[in-house]
């Protein structure tokens, strides 16, 4: 079922991101690139794994080229998925914490170039398998055509610590800084919203929604790939059982089928886009539709919110004043408390999945 779910889910991501307007505002190129990489694994590599389990090693004896092609494509797509996740995280980090740099760094050209570059870099790190530093073969413990993790410990360590552990560490640190930014910004806004508990509750709900979304994407990567990266290093001498290797490899491959579920469960705008693509617009609930209206104070005050169940949009002042006599809430400059630039007008933390 995993290949079918993964293929269908990643095709849905591609359709929603390319056909439904307003679903994704930042980092769309990286989400699409991630879906393409995951689709290669779910639609090609995973079915070949099933074939290998059913047919056995003998079926590939006269199809060595096919075994090498599947193994190379699978590892390249996995590396590209790691890089795409890293780029998406970097995009989100700059958008939230250093927004003044965002338009200069992430133009359409640089985003497309980064996506193409991720495939080039991914194949660059996979290519040593053709040169003897690694290899491609039918792994009897995994029952599939895969890269040879027992041929060179140095290459195996590079894959585990560098190409899996590196992106994982970067994403962890980035998410910590993102959460720190969101928390400090919201805390500075709370000070001036104590007389409005309803708005305070909405602010807190937004923190929870954003946290669930970011944490979900990161946790899926950790759960799926950490066991595999540990096992291939610790069991270089092939002492663990076939069942253990099958489990960690299957878990790693499930990563390509999981992102669509994360987006669908946590991201209302993506869920709405899926219903539209499938012709199920009547299934869209009020919670999936934001009806936010707001008026922006040119003086830099917090944007007033009027909504049914909305995404909070705020503008943050660079003014040092923290209160006034009229009772109207005035924002602190969160950049001074968080070490980041001020947020842009109309900014929403939930703009990207």
mmCIF file of C-alpha atoms in Angstrom:
data_model
loop_
_atom_site.group_PDB
_atom_site.id
_atom_site.type_symbol
_atom_site.label_atom_id
_atom_site.label_comp_id
_atom_site.label_asym_id
_atom_site.label_seq_id
_atom_site.Cartn_x
_atom_site.Cartn_y
_atom_site.Cartn_z
ATOM 1 C CA UNK A 1 0.000 0.000 0.000
ATOM 2 C CA UNK A 2 2.876 2.402 0.688
ATOM 3 C CA UNK A 3 3.846 2.790 -3.012
ATOM 4 C CA UNK A 4 0.233 3.544 -3.981
ATOM 5 C CA UNK A 5 -0.306 5.977 -1.103
ATOM 6 C CA UNK A 6 3.018 7.678 -1.737
ATOM 7 C CA UNK A 7 2.475 7.995 -5.483
ATOM 8 C CA UNK A 8 -1.071 9.320 -5.094
ATOM 9 C CA UNK A 9 -0.083 11.668 -2.273
ATOM 10 C CA UNK A 10 2.872 13.205 -4.077
ATOM 11 C CA UNK A 11 0.865 13.638 -7.278
ATOM 12 C CA UNK A 12 -1.731 15.455 -5.154
ATOM 13 C CA UNK A 13 0.974 17.735 -3.744
ATOM 14 C CA UNK A 14 2.145 18.585 -7.267
ATOM 15 C CA UNK A 15 -1.415 19.266 -8.459
ATOM 16 C CA UNK A 16 -2.356 21.397 -5.459
ATOM 17 C CA UNK A 17 0.855 23.425 -5.581
ATOM 18 C CA UNK A 18 0.649 24.078 -9.316
ATOM 19 C CA UNK A 19 -3.111 24.421 -9.903
ATOM 20 C CA UNK A 20 -4.651 25.813 -6.700
ATOM 21 C CA UNK A 21 -3.916 29.478 -6.111
ATOM 22 C CA UNK A 22 -3.147 30.749 -2.641
ATOM 23 C CA UNK A 23 -2.173 27.370 -1.202
ATOM 24 C CA UNK A 24 1.510 28.178 -0.805
ATOM 25 C CA UNK A 25 3.124 31.595 -0.654
ATOM 26 C CA UNK A 26 6.688 30.868 0.304
ATOM 27 C CA UNK A 27 8.991 28.036 -0.664
ATOM 28 C CA UNK A 28 6.596 26.524 -3.215
ATOM 29 C CA UNK A 29 9.467 25.480 -5.499
ATOM 30 C CA UNK A 30 11.105 23.462 -2.727
ATOM 31 C CA UNK A 31 7.866 21.700 -1.790
ATOM 32 C CA UNK A 32 7.368 20.759 -5.453
ATOM 33 C CA UNK A 33 10.968 19.567 -5.720
ATOM 34 C CA UNK A 34 10.541 17.473 -2.579
ATOM 35 C CA UNK A 35 7.362 15.935 -4.007
ATOM 36 C CA UNK A 36 9.170 15.067 -7.260
ATOM 37 C CA UNK A 37 11.979 13.348 -5.349
ATOM 38 C CA UNK A 38 9.503 11.476 -3.152
ATOM 39 C CA UNK A 39 7.516 10.468 -6.241
ATOM 40 C CA UNK A 40 10.621 8.853 -7.752
ATOM 41 C CA UNK A 41 10.983 6.717 -4.636
ATOM 42 C CA UNK A 42 7.295 5.908 -4.153
ATOM 43 C CA UNK A 43 6.385 5.287 -7.803
ATOM 44 C CA UNK A 44 9.572 3.582 -9.057
ATOM 45 C CA UNK A 45 11.911 2.412 -6.293
ATOM 46 C CA UNK A 46 9.272 1.054 -3.898
ATOM 47 C CA UNK A 47 7.469 -1.092 -6.535
ATOM 48 C CA UNK A 48 10.843 -2.489 -7.603
ATOM 49 C CA UNK A 49 11.526 -3.361 -3.963
ATOM 50 C CA UNK A 50 8.270 -5.316 -3.878
ATOM 51 C CA UNK A 51 9.242 -7.033 -7.125
ATOM 52 C CA UNK A 52 12.635 -7.944 -5.674
ATOM 53 C CA UNK A 53 11.046 -9.490 -2.583
ATOM 54 C CA UNK A 54 8.662 -11.563 -4.722
ATOM 55 C CA UNK A 55 11.052 -12.560 -7.524
ATOM 56 C CA UNK A 56 14.230 -12.855 -5.480
ATOM 57 C CA UNK A 57 17.855 -12.200 -6.387
ATOM 58 C CA UNK A 58 17.875 -14.683 -9.278
ATOM 59 C CA UNK A 59 15.459 -12.498 -11.243
ATOM 60 C CA UNK A 60 18.125 -9.777 -11.459
ATOM 61 C CA UNK A 61 20.965 -12.062 -12.580
ATOM 62 C CA UNK A 62 20.475 -11.126 -16.229
ATOM 63 C CA UNK A 63 19.252 -7.615 -15.376
ATOM 64 C CA UNK A 64 22.276 -6.149 -13.628
ATOM 65 C CA UNK A 65 21.761 -2.832 -15.406
ATOM 66 C CA UNK A 66 18.219 -2.599 -14.013
ATOM 67 C CA UNK A 67 19.409 -3.312 -10.485
ATOM 68 C CA UNK A 68 22.078 -0.600 -10.734
ATOM 69 C CA UNK A 69 19.642 1.890 -12.271
ATOM 70 C CA UNK A 70 17.038 1.383 -9.534
ATOM 71 C CA UNK A 71 19.634 1.575 -6.753
ATOM 72 C CA UNK A 72 21.213 4.728 -8.192
ATOM 73 C CA UNK A 73 17.888 6.455 -8.817
ATOM 74 C CA UNK A 74 16.616 5.616 -5.338
ATOM 75 C CA UNK A 75 19.674 6.967 -3.526
ATOM 76 C CA UNK A 76 19.821 10.080 -5.723
ATOM 77 C CA UNK A 77 16.134 10.813 -5.064
ATOM 78 C CA UNK A 78 16.626 10.323 -1.319
ATOM 79 C CA UNK A 79 19.596 12.700 -1.279
ATOM 80 C CA UNK A 80 17.560 15.222 -3.272
ATOM 81 C CA UNK A 81 14.702 14.926 -0.772
ATOM 82 C CA UNK A 82 17.128 15.681 2.080
ATOM 83 C CA UNK A 83 18.435 18.741 0.244
ATOM 84 C CA UNK A 84 14.925 19.925 -0.652
ATOM 85 C CA UNK A 85 13.846 19.694 2.987
ATOM 86 C CA UNK A 86 16.943 21.631 3.985
ATOM 87 C CA UNK A 87 16.222 24.328 1.391
ATOM 88 C CA UNK A 88 12.577 24.542 2.467
ATOM 89 C CA UNK A 89 13.660 24.952 6.083
ATOM 90 C CA UNK A 90 16.204 27.609 5.125
ATOM 91 C CA UNK A 91 13.514 29.391 3.119
ATOM 92 C CA UNK A 92 11.152 29.392 6.088
ATOM 93 C CA UNK A 93 13.899 30.501 8.469
ATOM 94 C CA UNK A 94 14.844 33.504 6.321
ATOM 95 C CA UNK A 95 11.178 34.364 5.739
ATOM 96 C CA UNK A 96 10.430 34.475 9.463
ATOM 97 C CA UNK A 97 13.689 35.564 11.078
ATOM 98 C CA UNK A 98 15.397 37.662 8.392
ATOM 99 C CA UNK A 99 12.548 38.842 6.219
ATOM 100 C CA UNK A 100 14.460 41.861 4.908
ATOM 101 C CA UNK A 101 16.743 39.447 3.063
ATOM 102 C CA UNK A 102 13.994 37.217 1.721
ATOM 103 C CA UNK A 103 13.171 38.985 -1.550
ATOM 104 C CA UNK A 104 16.854 39.299 -2.410
ATOM 105 C CA UNK A 105 17.776 35.706 -1.657
ATOM 106 C CA UNK A 106 14.740 33.804 -2.890
ATOM 107 C CA UNK A 107 13.883 35.096 -6.339
ATOM 108 C CA UNK A 108 12.211 32.829 -8.903
ATOM 109 C CA UNK A 109 15.562 32.291 -10.597
ATOM 110 C CA UNK A 110 17.450 31.370 -7.427
ATOM 111 C CA UNK A 111 14.689 29.017 -6.283
ATOM 112 C CA UNK A 112 14.627 27.161 -9.613
ATOM 113 C CA UNK A 113 18.432 27.100 -9.710
ATOM 114 C CA UNK A 114 18.544 25.715 -6.170
ATOM 115 C CA UNK A 115 16.065 22.967 -7.075
ATOM 116 C CA UNK A 116 18.036 21.957 -10.167
ATOM 117 C CA UNK A 117 21.242 22.191 -8.161
ATOM 118 C CA UNK A 118 19.845 19.855 -5.506
ATOM 119 C CA UNK A 119 19.478 17.104 -8.131
ATOM 120 C CA UNK A 120 22.996 17.739 -9.426
ATOM 121 C CA UNK A 121 24.485 17.681 -5.929
ATOM 122 C CA UNK A 122 22.460 14.577 -5.038
ATOM 123 C CA UNK A 123 23.831 12.669 -8.027
ATOM 124 C CA UNK A 124 27.319 13.979 -7.264
ATOM 125 C CA UNK A 125 27.197 12.270 -3.868
ATOM 126 C CA UNK A 126 25.682 9.116 -5.393
ATOM 127 C CA UNK A 127 28.176 8.870 -8.258
ATOM 128 C CA UNK A 128 31.037 7.412 -6.107
ATOM 129 C CA UNK A 129 29.036 4.181 -6.081
ATOM 130 C CA UNK A 130 29.897 3.816 -9.776
ATOM 131 C CA UNK A 131 33.588 4.353 -9.025
ATOM 132 C CA UNK A 132 34.034 1.684 -6.370
ATOM 133 C CA UNK A 133 33.629 3.913 -3.310
ATOM 134 C CA UNK A 134 30.428 2.137 -2.417
ATOM 135 C CA UNK A 135 28.532 0.253 -5.088
ATOM 136 C CA UNK A 136 25.159 -1.051 -6.266
ATOM 137 C CA UNK A 137 24.034 -4.607 -5.651
ATOM 138 C CA UNK A 138 21.197 -6.858 -4.513
ATOM 139 C CA UNK A 139 21.260 -6.684 -0.726
ATOM 140 C CA UNK A 140 20.209 -10.063 0.633
ATOM 141 C CA UNK A 141 19.305 -8.586 4.025
ATOM 142 C CA UNK A 142 17.110 -5.892 2.490
ATOM 143 C CA UNK A 143 15.898 -8.096 -0.382
ATOM 144 C CA UNK A 144 16.247 -5.264 -2.872
ATOM 145 C CA UNK A 145 18.611 -3.476 -5.216
ATOM 146 C CA UNK A 146 20.316 -0.796 -3.181
ATOM 147 C CA UNK A 147 23.638 0.933 -2.667
ATOM 148 C CA UNK A 148 26.382 -1.223 -1.143
ATOM 149 C CA UNK A 149 26.645 -0.031 2.452
ATOM 150 C CA UNK A 150 29.275 -2.674 3.310
ATOM 151 C CA UNK A 151 31.810 -1.877 0.589
ATOM 152 C CA UNK A 152 33.366 1.226 2.170
ATOM 153 C CA UNK A 153 32.902 2.332 5.768
ATOM 154 C CA UNK A 154 34.028 5.876 4.919
ATOM 155 C CA UNK A 155 31.264 6.255 2.324
ATOM 156 C CA UNK A 156 28.705 4.701 4.659
ATOM 157 C CA UNK A 157 29.759 7.166 7.351
ATOM 158 C CA UNK A 158 29.422 10.027 4.850
ATOM 159 C CA UNK A 159 25.861 8.973 4.044
ATOM 160 C CA UNK A 160 24.902 8.487 7.684
ATOM 161 C CA UNK A 161 26.571 11.463 9.360
ATOM 162 C CA UNK A 162 26.881 13.891 6.460
ATOM 163 C CA UNK A 163 23.908 13.397 4.143
ATOM 164 C CA UNK A 164 21.347 12.350 6.765
ATOM 165 C CA UNK A 165 22.738 13.736 10.011
ATOM 166 C CA UNK A 166 23.789 17.052 8.454
ATOM 167 C CA UNK A 167 20.323 18.070 7.175
ATOM 168 C CA UNK A 168 18.737 16.757 10.374
ATOM 169 C CA UNK A 169 20.994 18.933 12.538
ATOM 170 C CA UNK A 170 20.455 21.992 10.347
ATOM 171 C CA UNK A 171 16.681 21.596 10.439
ATOM 172 C CA UNK A 172 16.703 21.093 14.205
ATOM 173 C CA UNK A 173 18.650 24.300 14.820
ATOM 174 C CA UNK A 174 16.542 26.233 12.301
ATOM 175 C CA UNK A 175 13.274 25.125 13.880
ATOM 176 C CA UNK A 176 14.553 26.074 17.328
ATOM 177 C CA UNK A 177 15.335 29.589 16.067
ATOM 178 C CA UNK A 178 11.985 29.787 14.257
ATOM 179 C CA UNK A 179 10.059 28.770 17.381
ATOM 180 C CA UNK A 180 12.122 31.198 19.426
ATOM 181 C CA UNK A 181 11.240 33.973 16.998
ATOM 182 C CA UNK A 182 7.538 33.134 17.033
ATOM 183 C CA UNK A 183 7.450 32.801 20.817
ATOM 184 C CA UNK A 184 9.230 36.083 21.516
ATOM 185 C CA UNK A 185 7.143 37.970 18.975
ATOM 186 C CA UNK A 186 3.901 36.609 20.385
ATOM 187 C CA UNK A 187 4.945 37.285 23.962
ATOM 188 C CA UNK A 188 5.622 40.919 23.105
ATOM 189 C CA UNK A 189 2.170 41.144 21.549
ATOM 190 C CA UNK A 190 0.488 39.493 24.546
ATOM 191 C CA UNK A 191 1.579 42.329 26.791
ATOM 192 C CA UNK A 192 -0.722 44.663 24.895
ATOM 193 C CA UNK A 193 -3.613 42.237 24.453
ATOM 194 C CA UNK A 194 -4.303 41.382 28.096
ATOM 195 C CA UNK A 195 -7.586 43.303 27.954
ATOM 196 C CA UNK A 196 -8.706 41.184 24.997
ATOM 197 C CA UNK A 197 -8.635 37.512 26.079
ATOM 198 C CA UNK A 198 -10.359 36.384 22.871
ATOM 199 C CA UNK A 199 -7.606 37.806 20.705
ATOM 200 C CA UNK A 200 -5.032 36.389 23.107
ATOM 201 C CA UNK A 201 -6.576 32.967 22.673
ATOM 202 C CA UNK A 202 -6.391 33.324 18.887
ATOM 203 C CA UNK A 203 -2.725 34.216 19.139
ATOM 204 C CA UNK A 204 -2.089 31.129 21.228
ATOM 205 C CA UNK A 205 -4.041 28.939 18.801
ATOM 206 C CA UNK A 206 -1.863 30.197 15.974
ATOM 207 C CA UNK A 207 1.277 29.291 17.883
ATOM 208 C CA UNK A 208 -0.065 25.769 18.364
ATOM 209 C CA UNK A 209 -1.025 25.370 14.702
ATOM 210 C CA UNK A 210 2.313 26.643 13.475
ATOM 211 C CA UNK A 211 4.179 24.500 15.973
ATOM 212 C CA UNK A 212 2.287 21.367 14.975
ATOM 213 C CA UNK A 213 2.979 21.976 11.291
ATOM 214 C CA UNK A 214 6.709 22.630 11.627
ATOM 215 C CA UNK A 215 7.188 19.935 14.239
ATOM 216 C CA UNK A 216 5.276 17.372 12.193
ATOM 217 C CA UNK A 217 7.407 17.802 9.080
ATOM 218 C CA UNK A 218 10.619 17.602 11.075
ATOM 219 C CA UNK A 219 9.540 14.662 13.241
ATOM 220 C CA UNK A 220 8.614 12.569 10.211
ATOM 221 C CA UNK A 221 12.142 12.990 8.891
ATOM 222 C CA UNK A 222 13.653 12.084 12.267
ATOM 223 C CA UNK A 223 11.455 9.023 12.806
ATOM 224 C CA UNK A 224 11.933 7.655 9.294
ATOM 225 C CA UNK A 225 15.644 8.205 8.762
ATOM 226 C CA UNK A 226 17.360 8.167 12.171
ATOM 227 C CA UNK A 227 17.090 4.372 12.697
ATOM 228 C CA UNK A 228 18.458 3.726 9.207
ATOM 229 C CA UNK A 229 21.390 6.108 9.604
ATOM 230 C CA UNK A 230 22.330 4.480 12.916
ATOM 231 C CA UNK A 231 21.994 0.877 11.751
ATOM 232 C CA UNK A 232 24.075 1.207 8.572
ATOM 233 C CA UNK A 233 27.014 2.465 10.649
ATOM 234 C CA UNK A 234 26.718 0.250 13.722
ATOM 235 C CA UNK A 235 26.020 -2.888 11.695
ATOM 236 C CA UNK A 236 28.654 -2.456 9.011
ATOM 237 C CA UNK A 237 29.783 -6.029 9.714
ATOM 238 C CA UNK A 238 26.278 -7.418 9.002
ATOM 239 C CA UNK A 239 25.475 -8.883 12.425
ATOM 240 C CA UNK A 240 21.872 -7.719 12.763
ATOM 241 C CA UNK A 241 19.019 -9.877 11.535
ATOM 242 C CA UNK A 242 17.276 -9.646 8.190
ATOM 243 C CA UNK A 243 14.146 -8.414 9.972
ATOM 244 C CA UNK A 244 16.015 -5.489 11.534
ATOM 245 C CA UNK A 245 17.442 -4.345 8.212
ATOM 246 C CA UNK A 246 14.120 -4.776 6.443
ATOM 247 C CA UNK A 247 12.369 -2.709 9.108
ATOM 248 C CA UNK A 248 14.743 0.277 9.078
ATOM 249 C CA UNK A 249 14.876 0.316 5.267
ATOM 250 C CA UNK A 250 11.094 0.119 4.990
ATOM 251 C CA UNK A 251 10.757 2.906 7.562
ATOM 252 C CA UNK A 252 13.168 5.097 5.597
ATOM 253 C CA UNK A 253 11.255 4.502 2.360
ATOM 254 C CA UNK A 254 7.984 5.397 4.090
ATOM 255 C CA UNK A 255 9.265 8.956 4.356
ATOM 256 C CA UNK A 256 8.447 9.460 0.678
ATOM 257 C CA UNK A 257 4.792 8.626 1.392
ATOM 258 C CA UNK A 258 4.282 10.649 4.557
ATOM 259 C CA UNK A 259 4.605 14.347 3.695
ATOM 260 C CA UNK A 260 1.227 14.530 1.970
ATOM 261 C CA UNK A 261 -0.444 13.146 5.095
ATOM 262 C CA UNK A 262 1.360 15.699 7.271
ATOM 263 C CA UNK A 263 0.250 18.573 5.033
ATOM 264 C CA UNK A 264 -3.325 17.268 4.831
ATOM 265 C CA UNK A 265 -3.738 16.778 8.565
ATOM 266 C CA UNK A 266 -2.079 19.995 9.737
ATOM 267 C CA UNK A 267 -2.386 22.536 6.918
ATOM 268 C CA UNK A 268 -5.974 23.758 6.304
ATOM 269 C CA UNK A 269 -5.153 25.530 3.034
ATOM 270 C CA UNK A 270 -3.576 22.376 1.592
ATOM 271 C CA UNK A 271 -6.561 20.328 2.749
ATOM 272 C CA UNK A 272 -8.874 22.780 1.028
ATOM 273 C CA UNK A 273 -6.784 22.502 -2.155
ATOM 274 C CA UNK A 274 -6.995 18.702 -2.083
ATOM 275 C CA UNK A 275 -10.782 18.842 -1.799
ATOM 276 C CA UNK A 276 -10.905 21.202 -4.758
ATOM 277 C CA UNK A 277 -8.690 18.964 -6.884
ATOM 278 C CA UNK A 278 -10.822 15.931 -6.030
ATOM 279 C CA UNK A 279 -14.057 17.834 -6.669
ATOM 280 C CA UNK A 280 -15.100 17.631 -3.021
ATOM 281 C CA UNK A 281 -15.401 21.341 -2.280
ATOM 282 C CA UNK A 282 -18.541 20.682 -0.236
ATOM 283 C CA UNK A 283 -16.363 18.799 2.250
ATOM 284 C CA UNK A 284 -14.441 21.958 3.113
ATOM 285 C CA UNK A 285 -15.296 22.960 6.673
ATOM 286 C CA UNK A 286 -15.413 26.436 8.092
ATOM 287 C CA UNK A 287 -12.132 25.701 9.836
ATOM 288 C CA UNK A 288 -10.439 25.300 6.478
ATOM 289 C CA UNK A 289 -11.465 28.719 5.201
ATOM 290 C CA UNK A 290 -9.915 31.880 6.507
ATOM 291 C CA UNK A 291 -12.177 34.910 6.320
ATOM 292 C CA UNK A 292 -9.734 37.378 7.756
ATOM 293 C CA UNK A 293 -10.301 41.081 7.300
ATOM 294 C CA UNK A 294 -8.001 43.635 8.747
ATOM 295 C CA UNK A 295 -7.109 47.289 8.734
ATOM 296 C CA UNK A 296 -3.509 48.300 8.897
ATOM 297 C CA UNK A 297 -2.355 51.207 11.002
ATOM 298 C CA UNK A 298 0.209 53.234 9.092
ATOM 299 C CA UNK A 299 1.666 54.310 12.386
ATOM 300 C CA UNK A 300 2.941 50.814 12.968
ATOM 301 C CA UNK A 301 0.325 49.542 15.435
ATOM 302 C CA UNK A 302 -0.801 45.953 15.462
ATOM 303 C CA UNK A 303 -3.186 45.217 12.624
ATOM 304 C CA UNK A 304 -6.769 44.898 13.828
ATOM 305 C CA UNK A 305 -8.292 41.471 13.283
ATOM 306 C CA UNK A 306 -11.882 40.605 12.422
ATOM 307 C CA UNK A 307 -12.481 36.992 11.469
ATOM 308 C CA UNK A 308 -14.501 33.857 12.031
ATOM 309 C CA UNK A 309 -11.662 31.398 12.454
ATOM 310 C CA UNK A 310 -8.673 33.030 10.968
ATOM 311 C CA UNK A 311 -4.996 33.156 10.376
ATOM 312 C CA UNK A 312 -3.634 36.017 12.448
ATOM 313 C CA UNK A 313 -1.941 38.724 10.431
ATOM 314 C CA UNK A 314 0.087 41.326 12.234
ATOM 315 C CA UNK A 315 2.269 44.252 11.475
ATOM 316 C CA UNK A 316 4.972 45.031 13.949
ATOM 317 C CA UNK A 317 6.151 48.488 14.765
ATOM 318 C CA UNK A 318 9.732 49.670 14.867
ATOM 319 C CA UNK A 319 8.561 52.291 17.330
ATOM 320 C CA UNK A 320 9.915 52.118 20.844
ATOM 321 C CA UNK A 321 6.635 53.209 22.446
ATOM 322 C CA UNK A 322 4.972 50.402 24.374
ATOM 323 C CA UNK A 323 1.593 51.899 25.308
ATOM 324 C CA UNK A 324 -0.632 54.921 24.915
ATOM 325 C CA UNK A 325 -3.391 56.685 26.820
ATOM 326 C CA UNK A 326 -6.185 55.808 24.422
ATOM 327 C CA UNK A 327 -6.068 52.135 25.274
ATOM 328 C CA UNK A 328 -5.239 51.110 21.699
ATOM 329 C CA UNK A 329 -2.672 48.311 21.625
ATOM 330 C CA UNK A 330 0.744 49.292 20.375
ATOM 331 C CA UNK A 331 3.408 46.761 19.436
ATOM 332 C CA UNK A 332 6.896 46.510 20.751
ATOM 333 C CA UNK A 333 9.666 45.971 18.249
ATOM 334 C CA UNK A 334 10.100 42.181 18.427
ATOM 335 C CA UNK A 335 13.317 42.416 16.454
ATOM 336 C CA UNK A 336 15.010 43.925 19.488
ATOM 337 C CA UNK A 337 13.995 41.036 21.671
ATOM 338 C CA UNK A 338 14.572 38.225 19.204
ATOM 339 C CA UNK A 339 17.579 39.326 17.223
ATOM 340 C CA UNK A 340 15.587 39.239 13.977
ATOM 341 C CA UNK A 341 14.228 41.822 11.612
ATOM 342 C CA UNK A 342 10.706 43.169 12.006
ATOM 343 C CA UNK A 343 7.909 41.294 10.307
ATOM 344 C CA UNK A 344 6.522 42.612 7.030
ATOM 345 C CA UNK A 345 3.007 44.093 6.799
ATOM 346 C CA UNK A 346 0.318 41.437 6.564
ATOM 347 C CA UNK A 347 2.732 38.676 7.513
ATOM 348 C CA UNK A 348 1.337 35.328 8.559
ATOM 349 C CA UNK A 349 3.326 32.563 10.182
ATOM 350 C CA UNK A 350 1.062 30.062 8.478
ATOM 351 C CA UNK A 351 1.827 31.108 4.925
ATOM 352 C CA UNK A 352 3.823 27.994 4.159
ATOM 353 C CA UNK A 353 3.377 24.330 4.980
#
